[in-house]
Amino acid sequence: MQKKKERFHGIPMLPYGLLSAVMQESPGNRKEIQITEMAEEGFCFRTASAICSPQKLEVCFYNMERAEYGTVVITEFEICREKEEDFFTQFLVWTEQEEYRRQVQKLVRQYSKYIRLKLEDDGELESELTGYPSEFDGEHCSSLEEQRQYWFAEKAGRAEINMEIPEHTEFAIELDCPERYTAYLQKSLPEFYHDYLRKNHLQGSGLEARIPDRIYIGNQFCHLLFPEEELLFAMLEKAKKEFTAVTLSFTYVREILLEDTFALLRKIDHWCSKNELEMECVVNDWGMADFIRKETKHLLPCLGTLLNKRKKDPRMKYKKGAREFYSENSLNADFYRDFLREKCGFQRFEWESCGYHQRFPKGKNSLHFPFYQTNTSQYCPLHAICTEGERGKQSFVENCSHFCEKYMLIYPEHLHMIGRYNSLFGLDLETLMHPEILKEKEEAGIDRFVLGLI
């Protein structure tokens, strides 16, 4: 064994995600071990406690081409104690098992290729590993208007977009920025809604056949886009006169804004009491949820997008391996929903159509479409670009100039995403191209569809 140790020249400290191992000392007694060095003839591992003579070893190799693990069971090997330190003992395993040797060669080849591509070109790396079409990354629109035209008029084709909101579900639209707040006050709801569609080149899409039953006022992602108090109550009065239901959308609450936010919630609650109404509030802050439950009588909290967490990214279609587990998240657990209802007062859950199949739990569920949020920053990257010239120089914004009314971040066309406000959004174009998708989602548990356009 001493001669074998002298001949052993392994690759040290490979990433743990690429290579792991389990040692079986006796039936039912399995222990995870950390591989510190690997070669075709064997490997070194360390353990914090003493070990007996293991019966077999299982080594798990990550296959980058298939995005999955493969396991090699080693039953023919020699093992010896190589060195002993204060907190661990290192062992050397020597084996001539052919399958192990073959998997080591494959892993080294794939990992070497990964390192080379990573050093040379991220685009080529993405293409090699996932099939991502990096050659199209240079194709951009020049403005939001051109982007809307590309998405809804040219690429999709109006003849192909023939939407129909399911008859037995509620239909709502989002008013999420000052421009839309002002426009809503100046026009009747039908006029405002048809303009809303026309600006996004969705007239003639079938969506105009159904006037919204409800409006969402506010922004779930930027605290600086919620309407000023006077403007807010003017919209509430107009909605009441037009018999339009209202849901208020709130985002996270900064510490310095707690008192002002709670004071506003009390005023809204008083307005509801005076008008004998109840009002939904989309909540994305646990402190606000607690306040509404304890301090108000007429406000009904809904679990918002920032609290209803799930994995969302327009590049997920390039991901290899199984994706079925994305269809569920914490809300699919009965005990968690019971906790949210009993302890926090949540009766409705806000979801997004985000490009893959989702399993919706029993209860009241709203689905926002066709855009979905992927990233949100309290330190606005768009503001940093407009004021500092660099995205990385972000800071907390107190007095916002609302650059987002004129500017946005444009991304490669094939990604179907855009940077607006302090967030990134992806577009699930399938919900517009295939109207049967909304019907399927209604049957899966959605009782309200919320149209939100950028």
CSV table of N, CA and C in Angstrom, one decimal, residues 90-196:
chain,number,residue,atom,x,y,z
A,90,GLN,N,-7.7,11.6,7.7
A,90,GLN,CA,-7.7,11.4,6.3
A,90,GLN,C,-7.3,10.0,5.9
A,91,PHE,N,-8.1,9.4,5.0
A,91,PHE,CA,-7.9,8.1,4.5
A,91,PHE,C,-7.7,8.1,3.0
A,92,LEU,N,-7.0,7.1,2.5
A,92,LEU,CA,-6.8,6.9,1.1
A,92,LEU,C,-7.4,5.6,0.7
A,93,VAL,N,-8.3,5.6,-0.4
A,93,VAL,CA,-8.9,4.5,-0.9
A,93,VAL,C,-8.3,4.2,-2.3
A,94,TRP,N,-7.9,2.9,-2.5
A,94,TRP,CA,-7.3,2.5,-3.7
A,94,TRP,C,-8.2,1.4,-4.4
A,95,THR,N,-8.6,1.6,-5.6
A,95,THR,CA,-9.5,0.7,-6.3
A,95,THR,C,-9.1,0.6,-7.8
A,96,GLU,N,-9.3,-0.6,-8.3
A,96,GLU,CA,-9.0,-0.8,-9.8
A,96,GLU,C,-10.3,-1.1,-10.5
A,97,GLN,N,-11.4,-0.8,-9.9
A,97,GLN,CA,-12.8,-1.0,-10.5
A,97,GLN,C,-12.9,-0.1,-11.7
A,98,GLU,N,-13.2,-0.8,-12.8
A,98,GLU,CA,-13.2,-0.1,-14.1
A,98,GLU,C,-14.3,1.0,-14.2
A,99,GLU,N,-15.5,0.7,-13.7
A,99,GLU,CA,-16.5,1.7,-13.8
A,99,GLU,C,-16.2,3.0,-13.1
A,100,TYR,N,-15.5,2.9,-11.9
A,100,TYR,CA,-15.1,4.1,-11.2
A,100,TYR,C,-14.1,4.8,-12.1
A,101,ARG,N,-13.1,4.2,-12.6
A,101,ARG,CA,-12.1,4.8,-13.5
A,101,ARG,C,-12.7,5.6,-14.6
A,102,ARG,N,-13.7,4.9,-15.2
A,102,ARG,CA,-14.4,5.5,-16.4
A,102,ARG,C,-15.1,6.8,-16.0
A,103,GLN,N,-15.8,6.8,-14.8
A,103,GLN,CA,-16.6,7.9,-14.4
A,103,GLN,C,-15.6,9.1,-14.0
A,104,VAL,N,-14.5,8.8,-13.4
A,104,VAL,CA,-13.5,9.8,-13.1
A,104,VAL,C,-13.0,10.5,-14.3
A,105,GLN,N,-12.7,9.7,-15.3
A,105,GLN,CA,-12.2,10.3,-16.6
A,105,GLN,C,-13.3,11.2,-17.2
A,106,LYS,N,-14.6,10.8,-17.2
A,106,LYS,CA,-15.6,11.6,-17.7
A,106,LYS,C,-15.8,12.9,-16.9
A,107,LEU,N,-15.8,12.8,-15.6
A,107,LEU,CA,-15.9,14.0,-14.8
A,107,LEU,C,-14.8,15.0,-15.0
A,108,VAL,N,-13.6,14.5,-15.1
A,108,VAL,CA,-12.4,15.4,-15.3
A,108,VAL,C,-12.5,16.1,-16.7
A,109,ARG,N,-13.0,15.3,-17.6
A,109,ARG,CA,-13.1,15.9,-19.0
A,109,ARG,C,-14.2,17.0,-19.0
A,110,GLN,N,-15.3,16.7,-18.4
A,110,GLN,CA,-16.4,17.7,-18.4
A,110,GLN,C,-16.0,18.9,-17.6
A,111,TYR,N,-15.4,18.7,-16.4
A,111,TYR,CA,-15.0,19.8,-15.5
A,111,TYR,C,-13.9,20.7,-16.2
A,112,SER,N,-13.0,20.1,-16.9
A,112,SER,CA,-11.9,20.8,-17.5
A,112,SER,C,-12.5,21.7,-18.6
A,113,LYS,N,-13.5,21.1,-19.3
A,113,LYS,CA,-14.2,21.9,-20.4
A,113,LYS,C,-14.9,23.1,-19.8
A,114,TYR,N,-15.6,22.8,-18.7
A,114,TYR,CA,-16.3,23.9,-18.0
A,114,TYR,C,-15.4,25.1,-17.6
A,115,ILE,N,-14.2,24.7,-17.0
A,115,ILE,CA,-13.3,25.7,-16.6
A,115,ILE,C,-12.8,26.5,-17.8
A,116,ARG,N,-12.5,25.8,-18.9
A,116,ARG,CA,-12.0,26.5,-20.1
A,116,ARG,C,-13.0,27.5,-20.6
A,117,LEU,N,-14.3,27.0,-20.7
A,117,LEU,CA,-15.3,27.9,-21.2
A,117,LEU,C,-15.6,29.1,-20.3
A,118,LYS,N,-15.6,28.8,-19.0
A,118,LYS,CA,-15.8,29.9,-18.0
A,118,LYS,C,-14.8,31.0,-18.1
A,119,LEU,N,-13.6,30.6,-18.4
A,119,LEU,CA,-12.5,31.6,-18.5
A,119,LEU,C,-12.5,32.4,-19.8
A,120,GLU,N,-13.1,31.7,-20.8
A,120,GLU,CA,-13.0,32.3,-22.2
A,120,GLU,C,-14.3,33.1,-22.5
A,121,ASP,N,-15.5,32.5,-22.3
A,121,ASP,CA,-16.7,33.1,-22.9
A,121,ASP,C,-17.9,32.6,-22.1
A,122,ASP,N,-18.6,33.4,-21.4
A,122,ASP,CA,-19.8,32.9,-20.7
A,122,ASP,C,-20.9,32.5,-21.6
A,123,GLY,N,-21.0,33.2,-22.8
A,123,GLY,CA,-22.0,32.8,-23.7
A,123,GLY,C,-21.8,31.4,-24.3
A,124,GLU,N,-20.6,31.1,-24.6
A,124,GLU,CA,-20.2,29.8,-25.1
A,124,GLU,C,-20.5,28.7,-24.1
A,125,LEU,N,-20.2,29.1,-22.8
A,125,LEU,CA,-20.4,28.2,-21.7
A,125,LEU,C,-21.9,27.8,-21.6
A,126,GLU,N,-22.7,28.9,-21.6
A,126,GLU,CA,-24.2,28.6,-21.5
A,126,GLU,C,-24.7,27.8,-22.7
A,127,SER,N,-24.2,28.1,-23.9
A,127,SER,CA,-24.6,27.3,-25.0
A,127,SER,C,-24.2,25.8,-24.9
A,128,GLU,N,-23.0,25.6,-24.5
A,128,GLU,CA,-22.5,24.2,-24.3
A,128,GLU,C,-23.2,23.4,-23.3
A,129,LEU,N,-23.5,24.1,-22.1
A,129,LEU,CA,-24.1,23.3,-21.0
A,129,LEU,C,-25.6,23.2,-21.1
A,130,THR,N,-26.3,24.2,-21.7
A,130,THR,CA,-27.8,24.2,-21.7
A,130,THR,C,-28.4,24.3,-23.0
A,131,GLY,N,-27.6,24.7,-24.1
A,131,GLY,CA,-28.3,24.9,-25.4
A,131,GLY,C,-28.8,26.4,-25.5
A,132,TYR,N,-28.4,27.2,-24.5
A,132,TYR,CA,-28.9,28.6,-24.5
A,132,TYR,C,-28.4,29.3,-25.8
A,133,PRO,N,-29.3,30.0,-26.5
A,133,PRO,CA,-28.9,30.6,-27.8
A,133,PRO,C,-28.2,31.9,-27.7
A,134,SER,N,-27.0,31.9,-27.2
A,134,SER,CA,-26.2,33.2,-26.9
A,134,SER,C,-26.0,34.0,-28.2
A,135,GLU,N,-26.1,33.4,-29.4
A,135,GLU,CA,-25.9,34.1,-30.6
A,135,GLU,C,-27.0,35.2,-30.8
A,136,PHE,N,-28.1,35.1,-30.1
A,136,PHE,CA,-29.2,36.1,-30.3
A,136,PHE,C,-29.2,37.1,-29.2
A,137,ASP,N,-28.2,37.1,-28.3
A,137,ASP,CA,-28.2,38.1,-27.2
A,137,ASP,C,-27.9,39.5,-27.7
A,138,GLY,N,-27.5,39.7,-28.9
A,138,GLY,CA,-27.3,41.1,-29.4
A,138,GLY,C,-28.5,41.7,-30.0
A,139,GLU,N,-29.6,41.0,-30.1
A,139,GLU,CA,-30.8,41.5,-30.7
A,139,GLU,C,-31.7,42.1,-29.7
A,140,HIS,N,-31.8,43.5,-29.7
A,140,HIS,CA,-32.6,44.2,-28.7
A,140,HIS,C,-33.6,45.2,-29.5
A,141,CYS,N,-34.7,45.5,-28.8
A,141,CYS,CA,-35.5,46.6,-29.2
A,141,CYS,C,-34.9,47.9,-28.7
A,142,SER,N,-35.3,49.0,-29.3
A,142,SER,CA,-34.7,50.3,-28.9
A,142,SER,C,-35.6,51.1,-27.9
A,143,SER,N,-36.8,50.6,-27.7
A,143,SER,CA,-37.7,51.4,-26.8
A,143,SER,C,-38.8,50.4,-26.3
A,144,LEU,N,-39.5,50.9,-25.2
A,144,LEU,CA,-40.6,50.1,-24.7
A,144,LEU,C,-41.7,50.0,-25.7
A,145,GLU,N,-42.0,51.0,-26.5
A,145,GLU,CA,-43.0,51.0,-27.5
A,145,GLU,C,-42.7,49.9,-28.6
A,146,GLU,N,-41.4,49.9,-29.0
A,146,GLU,CA,-41.0,48.9,-30.0
A,146,GLU,C,-41.0,47.5,-29.4
A,147,GLN,N,-40.7,47.4,-28.1
A,147,GLN,CA,-40.8,46.1,-27.5
A,147,GLN,C,-42.2,45.6,-27.4
A,148,ARG,N,-43.2,46.5,-27.1
A,148,ARG,CA,-44.6,46.1,-27.0
A,148,ARG,C,-45.1,45.7,-28.4
A,149,GLN,N,-44.6,46.4,-29.4
A,149,GLN,CA,-45.0,46.1,-30.8
A,149,GLN,C,-44.5,44.7,-31.2
A,150,TYR,N,-43.3,44.5,-30.8
A,150,TYR,CA,-42.6,43.2,-31.2
A,150,TYR,C,-43.4,42.0,-30.5
A,151,TRP,N,-43.7,42.2,-29.2
A,151,TRP,CA,-44.3,41.1,-28.4
A,151,TRP,C,-45.7,40.8,-28.9
A,152,PHE,N,-46.5,41.9,-29.0
A,152,PHE,CA,-48.0,41.7,-29.1
A,152,PHE,C,-48.5,41.9,-30.5
A,153,ALA,N,-47.8,42.6,-31.3
A,153,ALA,CA,-48.4,42.9,-32.7
A,153,ALA,C,-47.6,42.1,-33.7
A,154,GLU,N,-46.3,42.1,-33.7
A,154,GLU,CA,-45.5,41.5,-34.8
A,154,GLU,C,-45.3,40.0,-34.6
A,155,LYS,N,-44.6,39.7,-33.4
A,155,LYS,CA,-44.2,38.4,-33.1
A,155,LYS,C,-45.4,37.4,-33.0
A,156,ALA,N,-46.4,37.9,-32.1
A,156,ALA,CA,-47.5,37.0,-31.9
A,156,ALA,C,-48.5,37.0,-33.0
A,157,GLY,N,-48.7,38.2,-33.5
A,157,GLY,CA,-49.7,38.4,-34.6
A,157,GLY,C,-51.1,38.4,-34.0
A,158,ARG,N,-51.8,39.5,-34.3
A,158,ARG,CA,-53.1,39.7,-33.7
A,158,ARG,C,-54.1,38.6,-34.0
A,159,ALA,N,-53.9,38.0,-35.1
A,159,ALA,CA,-54.9,36.9,-35.5
A,159,ALA,C,-54.6,35.7,-34.6
A,160,GLU,N,-53.4,35.6,-34.0
A,160,GLU,CA,-53.1,34.4,-33.2
A,160,GLU,C,-53.6,34.7,-31.7
A,161,ILE,N,-53.7,36.0,-31.3
A,161,ILE,CA,-54.1,36.2,-29.9
A,161,ILE,C,-55.6,36.4,-29.9
A,162,ASN,N,-56.3,35.5,-29.4
A,162,ASN,CA,-57.7,35.5,-29.4
A,162,ASN,C,-58.2,35.0,-28.0
A,163,MET,N,-58.0,36.0,-27.0
A,163,MET,CA,-58.2,35.6,-25.6
A,163,MET,C,-59.7,35.6,-25.3
A,164,GLU,N,-60.0,34.8,-24.3
A,164,GLU,CA,-61.4,34.8,-23.7
A,164,GLU,C,-61.2,34.5,-22.2
A,165,ILE,N,-61.6,35.5,-21.4
A,165,ILE,CA,-61.6,35.3,-20.0
A,165,ILE,C,-62.7,34.3,-19.6
A,166,PRO,N,-62.4,33.2,-18.9
A,166,PRO,CA,-63.4,32.3,-18.5
A,166,PRO,C,-64.6,33.0,-17.8
A,167,GLU,N,-65.8,32.6,-18.2
A,167,GLU,CA,-67.0,33.3,-17.9
A,167,GLU,C,-67.3,33.3,-16.4
A,168,HIS,N,-67.0,32.3,-15.7
A,168,HIS,CA,-67.4,32.2,-14.3
A,168,HIS,C,-66.3,32.7,-13.3
A,169,THR,N,-65.2,33.3,-13.8
A,169,THR,CA,-64.2,33.9,-13.0
A,169,THR,C,-64.2,35.4,-12.9
A,170,GLU,N,-63.7,36.0,-11.9
A,170,GLU,CA,-63.6,37.4,-11.8
A,170,GLU,C,-62.5,37.9,-12.6
A,171,PHE,N,-62.6,39.1,-13.2
A,171,PHE,CA,-61.5,39.7,-14.0
A,171,PHE,C,-61.1,41.0,-13.5
A,172,ALA,N,-59.8,41.2,-13.4
A,172,ALA,CA,-59.3,42.5,-12.8
A,172,ALA,C,-58.1,43.0,-13.7
A,173,ILE,N,-57.8,44.3,-13.6
A,173,ILE,CA,-56.6,44.8,-14.2
A,173,ILE,C,-55.8,45.6,-13.2
A,174,GLU,N,-54.5,45.7,-13.4
A,174,GLU,CA,-53.6,46.4,-12.5
A,174,GLU,C,-53.4,47.9,-12.9
A,175,LEU,N,-53.5,48.7,-11.9
A,175,LEU,CA,-53.1,50.1,-12.1
A,175,LEU,C,-51.9,50.3,-11.1
A,176,ASP,N,-50.7,50.4,-11.7
A,176,ASP,CA,-49.5,50.3,-10.8
A,176,ASP,C,-48.5,51.4,-10.9
A,177,CYS,N,-48.9,52.5,-11.6
A,177,CYS,CA,-47.9,53.6,-11.7
A,177,CYS,C,-48.7,54.9,-11.8
A,178,PRO,N,-48.1,56.1,-11.5
A,178,PRO,CA,-48.8,57.4,-11.6
A,178,PRO,C,-49.5,57.7,-12.9
A,179,GLU,N,-48.9,57.3,-14.0
A,179,GLU,CA,-49.5,57.5,-15.3
A,179,GLU,C,-50.9,56.9,-15.4
A,180,ARG,N,-51.0,55.7,-14.9
A,180,ARG,CA,-52.3,54.9,-14.9
A,180,ARG,C,-53.2,55.5,-13.9
A,181,TYR,N,-52.8,55.9,-12.8
A,181,TYR,CA,-53.7,56.5,-11.8
A,181,TYR,C,-54.4,57.7,-12.3
A,182,THR,N,-53.6,58.6,-13.0
A,182,THR,CA,-54.2,59.8,-13.5
A,182,THR,C,-55.1,59.5,-14.7
A,183,ALA,N,-54.7,58.6,-15.6
A,183,ALA,CA,-55.6,58.2,-16.7
A,183,ALA,C,-56.9,57.6,-16.3
A,184,TYR,N,-56.8,56.8,-15.2
A,184,TYR,CA,-58.1,56.2,-14.7
A,184,TYR,C,-59.1,57.2,-14.2
A,185,LEU,N,-58.6,58.3,-13.5
A,185,LEU,CA,-59.5,59.3,-13.0
A,185,LEU,C,-60.1,60.2,-14.1
A,186,GLN,N,-59.4,60.2,-15.3
A,186,GLN,CA,-59.9,61.1,-16.4
A,186,GLN,C,-60.9,60.4,-17.3
A,187,LYS,N,-61.0,59.1,-17.2
A,187,LYS,CA,-61.9,58.4,-18.1
A,187,LYS,C,-62.8,57.4,-17.4
A,188,SER,N,-63.8,57.0,-18.0
A,188,SER,CA,-64.7,55.9,-17.5
A,188,SER,C,-63.8,54.6,-17.5
A,189,LEU,N,-64.2,53.6,-16.7
A,189,LEU,CA,-63.5,52.4,-16.7
A,189,LEU,C,-63.4,51.7,-18.1
A,190,PRO,N,-64.5,51.6,-18.9
A,190,PRO,CA,-64.4,51.0,-20.2
A,190,PRO,C,-63.5,51.8,-21.1
A,191,GLU,N,-63.5,53.1,-21.1
A,191,GLU,CA,-62.6,53.9,-21.9
A,191,GLU,C,-61.2,53.7,-21.5
A,192,PHE,N,-60.9,53.7,-20.2
A,192,PHE,CA,-59.6,53.5,-19.7
A,192,PHE,C,-59.1,52.1,-20.1
A,193,TYR,N,-59.9,51.1,-20.0
A,193,TYR,CA,-59.5,49.7,-20.3
A,193,TYR,C,-59.2,49.6,-21.7
A,194,HIS,N,-60.0,50.2,-22.6
A,194,HIS,CA,-59.7,50.0,-24.1
A,194,HIS,C,-58.4,50.7,-24.4
A,195,ASP,N,-58.1,51.9,-23.8
A,195,ASP,CA,-56.8,52.5,-24.0
A,195,ASP,C,-55.7,51.7,-23.5
A,196,TYR,N,-55.9,51.1,-22.3
A,196,TYR,CA,-54.9,50.2,-21.7
A,196,TYR,C,-54.5,49.1,-22.6
